[in-house]
Amino acid sequence: FIVQLPLDSNKPINTEKITNAVAPEKDVDGLSSINAGKLSRGDLGDCFIPCTPKGCMELIRQTGKELTYLLKTNALAEEVSKADILVVAAGKAEMVKGEWIKPGAVVIDCGINYIPDSTKASGKRVVGDVVYSTAKERAGYITPVPGGVGPMTVAMLMQSTVESAQRFLEKFQPGKWSIQYNQLTLKTPVPSDIEISRSYMPKPIGQLAKEIGLISEEVELYGQTKAKVLLSALKRLKDKPDGKYVVVTGITPTPLGEGKSTTTMGLAQALGAHLHQNVFACVRQPSQGPTFGIKGGAAGGGYSQVIPMEEFNLHLTGDIHAITAASNLVAAAIDARIFHELTQTDQALYTRLVPLINGIRQFSDIQIRRLQKLGIRKMEPTTLTEEEMHKFVRLDIDPTTITWQRVLDTNDRFLRSITIGQSPTEKGFSRTAQFDITVASEIMAVLALTDGLEDMRRRLGRMVVASSKTGEPVTTDDLGVTGALTVLMKDAIKPNLMQTLEGTPVFVHAGPFANIAHGNSSVLADKIALKLVGQEGFVVTEAGFGADIGMEKFFNIKCRYSGLQPHVVVLVATVRALKMHGGGPTVSAGVPLPKEYTEENLQLLANGCSNLSKQIQNARIFGIPVVVAVNVFKTDTEAELDLVAQMAKEAGAFNAVKCTHWAEGGKGALALAQAVQRASQAPSHFKFLYNVELPVMDKIRIIAQQIYGADDIELFPEAEQKIILYTKQGFGNLPICMAKTHLSLSHDPERKGVPKGFVLPIRDVRASVGAGFLYPLIGTVSGTWKNLAGLLWELSNVPFKEETCLIPGCVFHLIFTVKSYQTEIGKMFLASPFNCDLLLQF
């Protein structure tokens, strides 16, 4: 780039700001402050010399003479007469006279001046700082004006352009980022996560954005360590091929977790900082609930984590707070609508919903959509009949069917059940409600699955919040709040850019739960990352919980909506978890591990590898190669680690490698990164587990049998009714998102390894229509209890007293009568010598 100076404008322009806007490596005129500073410092090989002085130097070099000093003096004529080389850049017309010139001297005239000349059409002509006509008679060499230094300046400009290209090509690798990685200084023993995070200074996030190919208009900085990336980046890169797509999952974990997040970061650091591949990690944003609870944050750990840790785990850029605001807006709209419909006439409601503005009453776009949904094809508000007006203003929400709750991103047990509407202004219209944690909101799942602002608006609009008294679904579009929700979420839709300890980029975006939702980071983050890394690069994303939950949902829900096809599954396993599956003692958070986990026990380990084999099989069902990452702990022995790797390969894994990334950063995941590279080149035949057009019950059964290993499924009466209802409402073709314990392949968290001979109980089915899935709630009730409960359901009109259960040692407390059936039938408590605590709610 060159900037033609002086700037041609009627108004003042900051010249320095303009010249400094050109990247120094492209500033072939040498006018930027950085190039000027490097020149003054003597870094001639790393800057561009301004072209006019550079041209002068080249002219002098061509004469074979050397310039030793520059002159500024009052005794000008005397000093000039001594000069062998004279460079004049005074800006004063014909100041240097010919008789001043030393015979044979080299004269370079840089001046450009105008003097009157009546023979010219313009009335003036160009002259230099030297009287050319007399000086040329004495000088050995002299540059004319015009036609001397000017053409030489242009020639030097071209030379600098060629130099710029040569410098670029020396460093350029097609498709590779020019990225600065951080060098780790490893300590033993490994310090705490927060101590490690604070001991490394992240590079400015703007610098990282530039390194990975984002332009300044696509990046919104939130301080120096985090930024949002605009969706315009995806539009700009739409024709660029995608990179390799890698999903990190795990075996069925212990309550302590097996290190999926740490492995994700370690793998990204290894691929980037050690193998010099373009790589992006894409992870979920953690909730503040678990962050301040027992679990803690989710930034990874040790020398494989996202930094700064505090920024990552807390507010980040406010996305979760935006979801809180949007979710609570919906909840407020629901109760306000019920209240106003109970207390106002149709005409009063209509006047409020379609008010006069400047004397004109008009339907909004969202109201027109509601009219069309009702089959009313009218656009003029004054033409509605009384019956049409009634249908339009009355949602007629059945309060007992409301599924939408208020949310807060804090674990506050006293908000699990609340009574709302107790103020006198609510005129006695109160009901029981509850607070959920924000990340359980359907809006979070919508954010994670959307592929753009318009798609998000549509998804937000079709969220079902309740049913009418006639059984029709009531949506946020019906409430008229879709536009407001979209405005609240307009910034949250942009992925958040951060970095790992070793300086590789990370997208942190969305954080849906992995039980009632699909447990994966956003589709948008993955799509942008895949474009940025390029065809030979890698995007490493993480699926929540074990492979039977997070991975299955990643494939069947996330990939179904995104259209993306993964290349490799990384399955994280630990010796500790496999020993638990082999029959080891209970593992609990905050309790020291029993000796079975800290001493070598190959038989226990071999028994537990059945779970590893099953999860490898689960991944291969989808046609994707599996690399097992054995996350090493200090108590693991080489024999144990070798056994896990051997059994993983025998079970069909593409490869199985030991990983020490927690203690060594990317270096400790180098073998894993190399295995992933090779696996990404292996043939893959990705396919979904089921066709969404199948009946809901069939889709649930396929997951239960093929992924969990169940013999069959059995539905509670409420689940059966919900499936009938959702199918009738047109939601039967949505994918399935099973809400099941992550601590077992079965529904019972105590059954480890690979449970056999069980029937999966489905106690309820709920719908996240905006996000786009149905989520069955998996019960923990045995068939005997289910049958007994079904019998009691049939006999619910009969008053019961306390009865002894048919199962020895158990007492069923049935505290309901015909009169109190609606509220008390759920109070069925079970007490037994084998500590079987259970609450059935109908």
PDB file of C-alpha atoms in Angstrom, residues 405-406 408 410-419 432-437:
ATOM      1  CA  GLN A 405     -39.425 -21.473  34.620  1.00  0.00           C
ATOM      2  CA  ARG A 406     -37.582 -18.439  35.887  1.00  0.00           C
ATOM      3  CA  LEU A 408     -30.726 -17.750  37.927  1.00  0.00           C
ATOM      4  CA  THR A 410     -26.535 -19.638  40.987  1.00  0.00           C
ATOM      5  CA  ASN A 411     -27.172 -22.790  42.994  1.00  0.00           C
ATOM      6  CA  ASP A 412     -29.879 -21.565  45.384  1.00  0.00           C
ATOM      7  CA  ARG A 413     -31.786 -24.528  46.816  1.00  0.00           C
ATOM      8  CA  PHE A 414     -34.473 -22.323  48.405  1.00  0.00           C
ATOM      9  CA  LEU A 415     -35.713 -21.231  44.986  1.00  0.00           C
ATOM     10  CA  ARG A 416     -36.438 -24.760  43.803  1.00  0.00           C
ATOM     11  CA  SER A 417     -40.091 -24.303  44.722  1.00  0.00           C
ATOM     12  CA  ILE A 418     -41.707 -20.912  45.221  1.00  0.00           C
ATOM     13  CA  THR A 419     -45.151 -19.315  45.247  1.00  0.00           C
ATOM     14  CA  THR A 432     -46.504 -22.584  42.540  1.00  0.00           C
ATOM     15  CA  ALA A 433     -43.402 -22.154  40.384  1.00  0.00           C
ATOM     16  CA  GLN A 434     -39.631 -22.633  40.603  1.00  0.00           C
ATOM     17  CA  PHE A 435     -36.251 -21.301  39.567  1.00  0.00           C
ATOM     18  CA  ASP A 436     -33.941 -23.374  37.361  1.00  0.00           C
ATOM     19  CA  ILE A 437     -30.273 -22.683  36.747  1.00  0.00           C
TER      20      ILE A 437
END
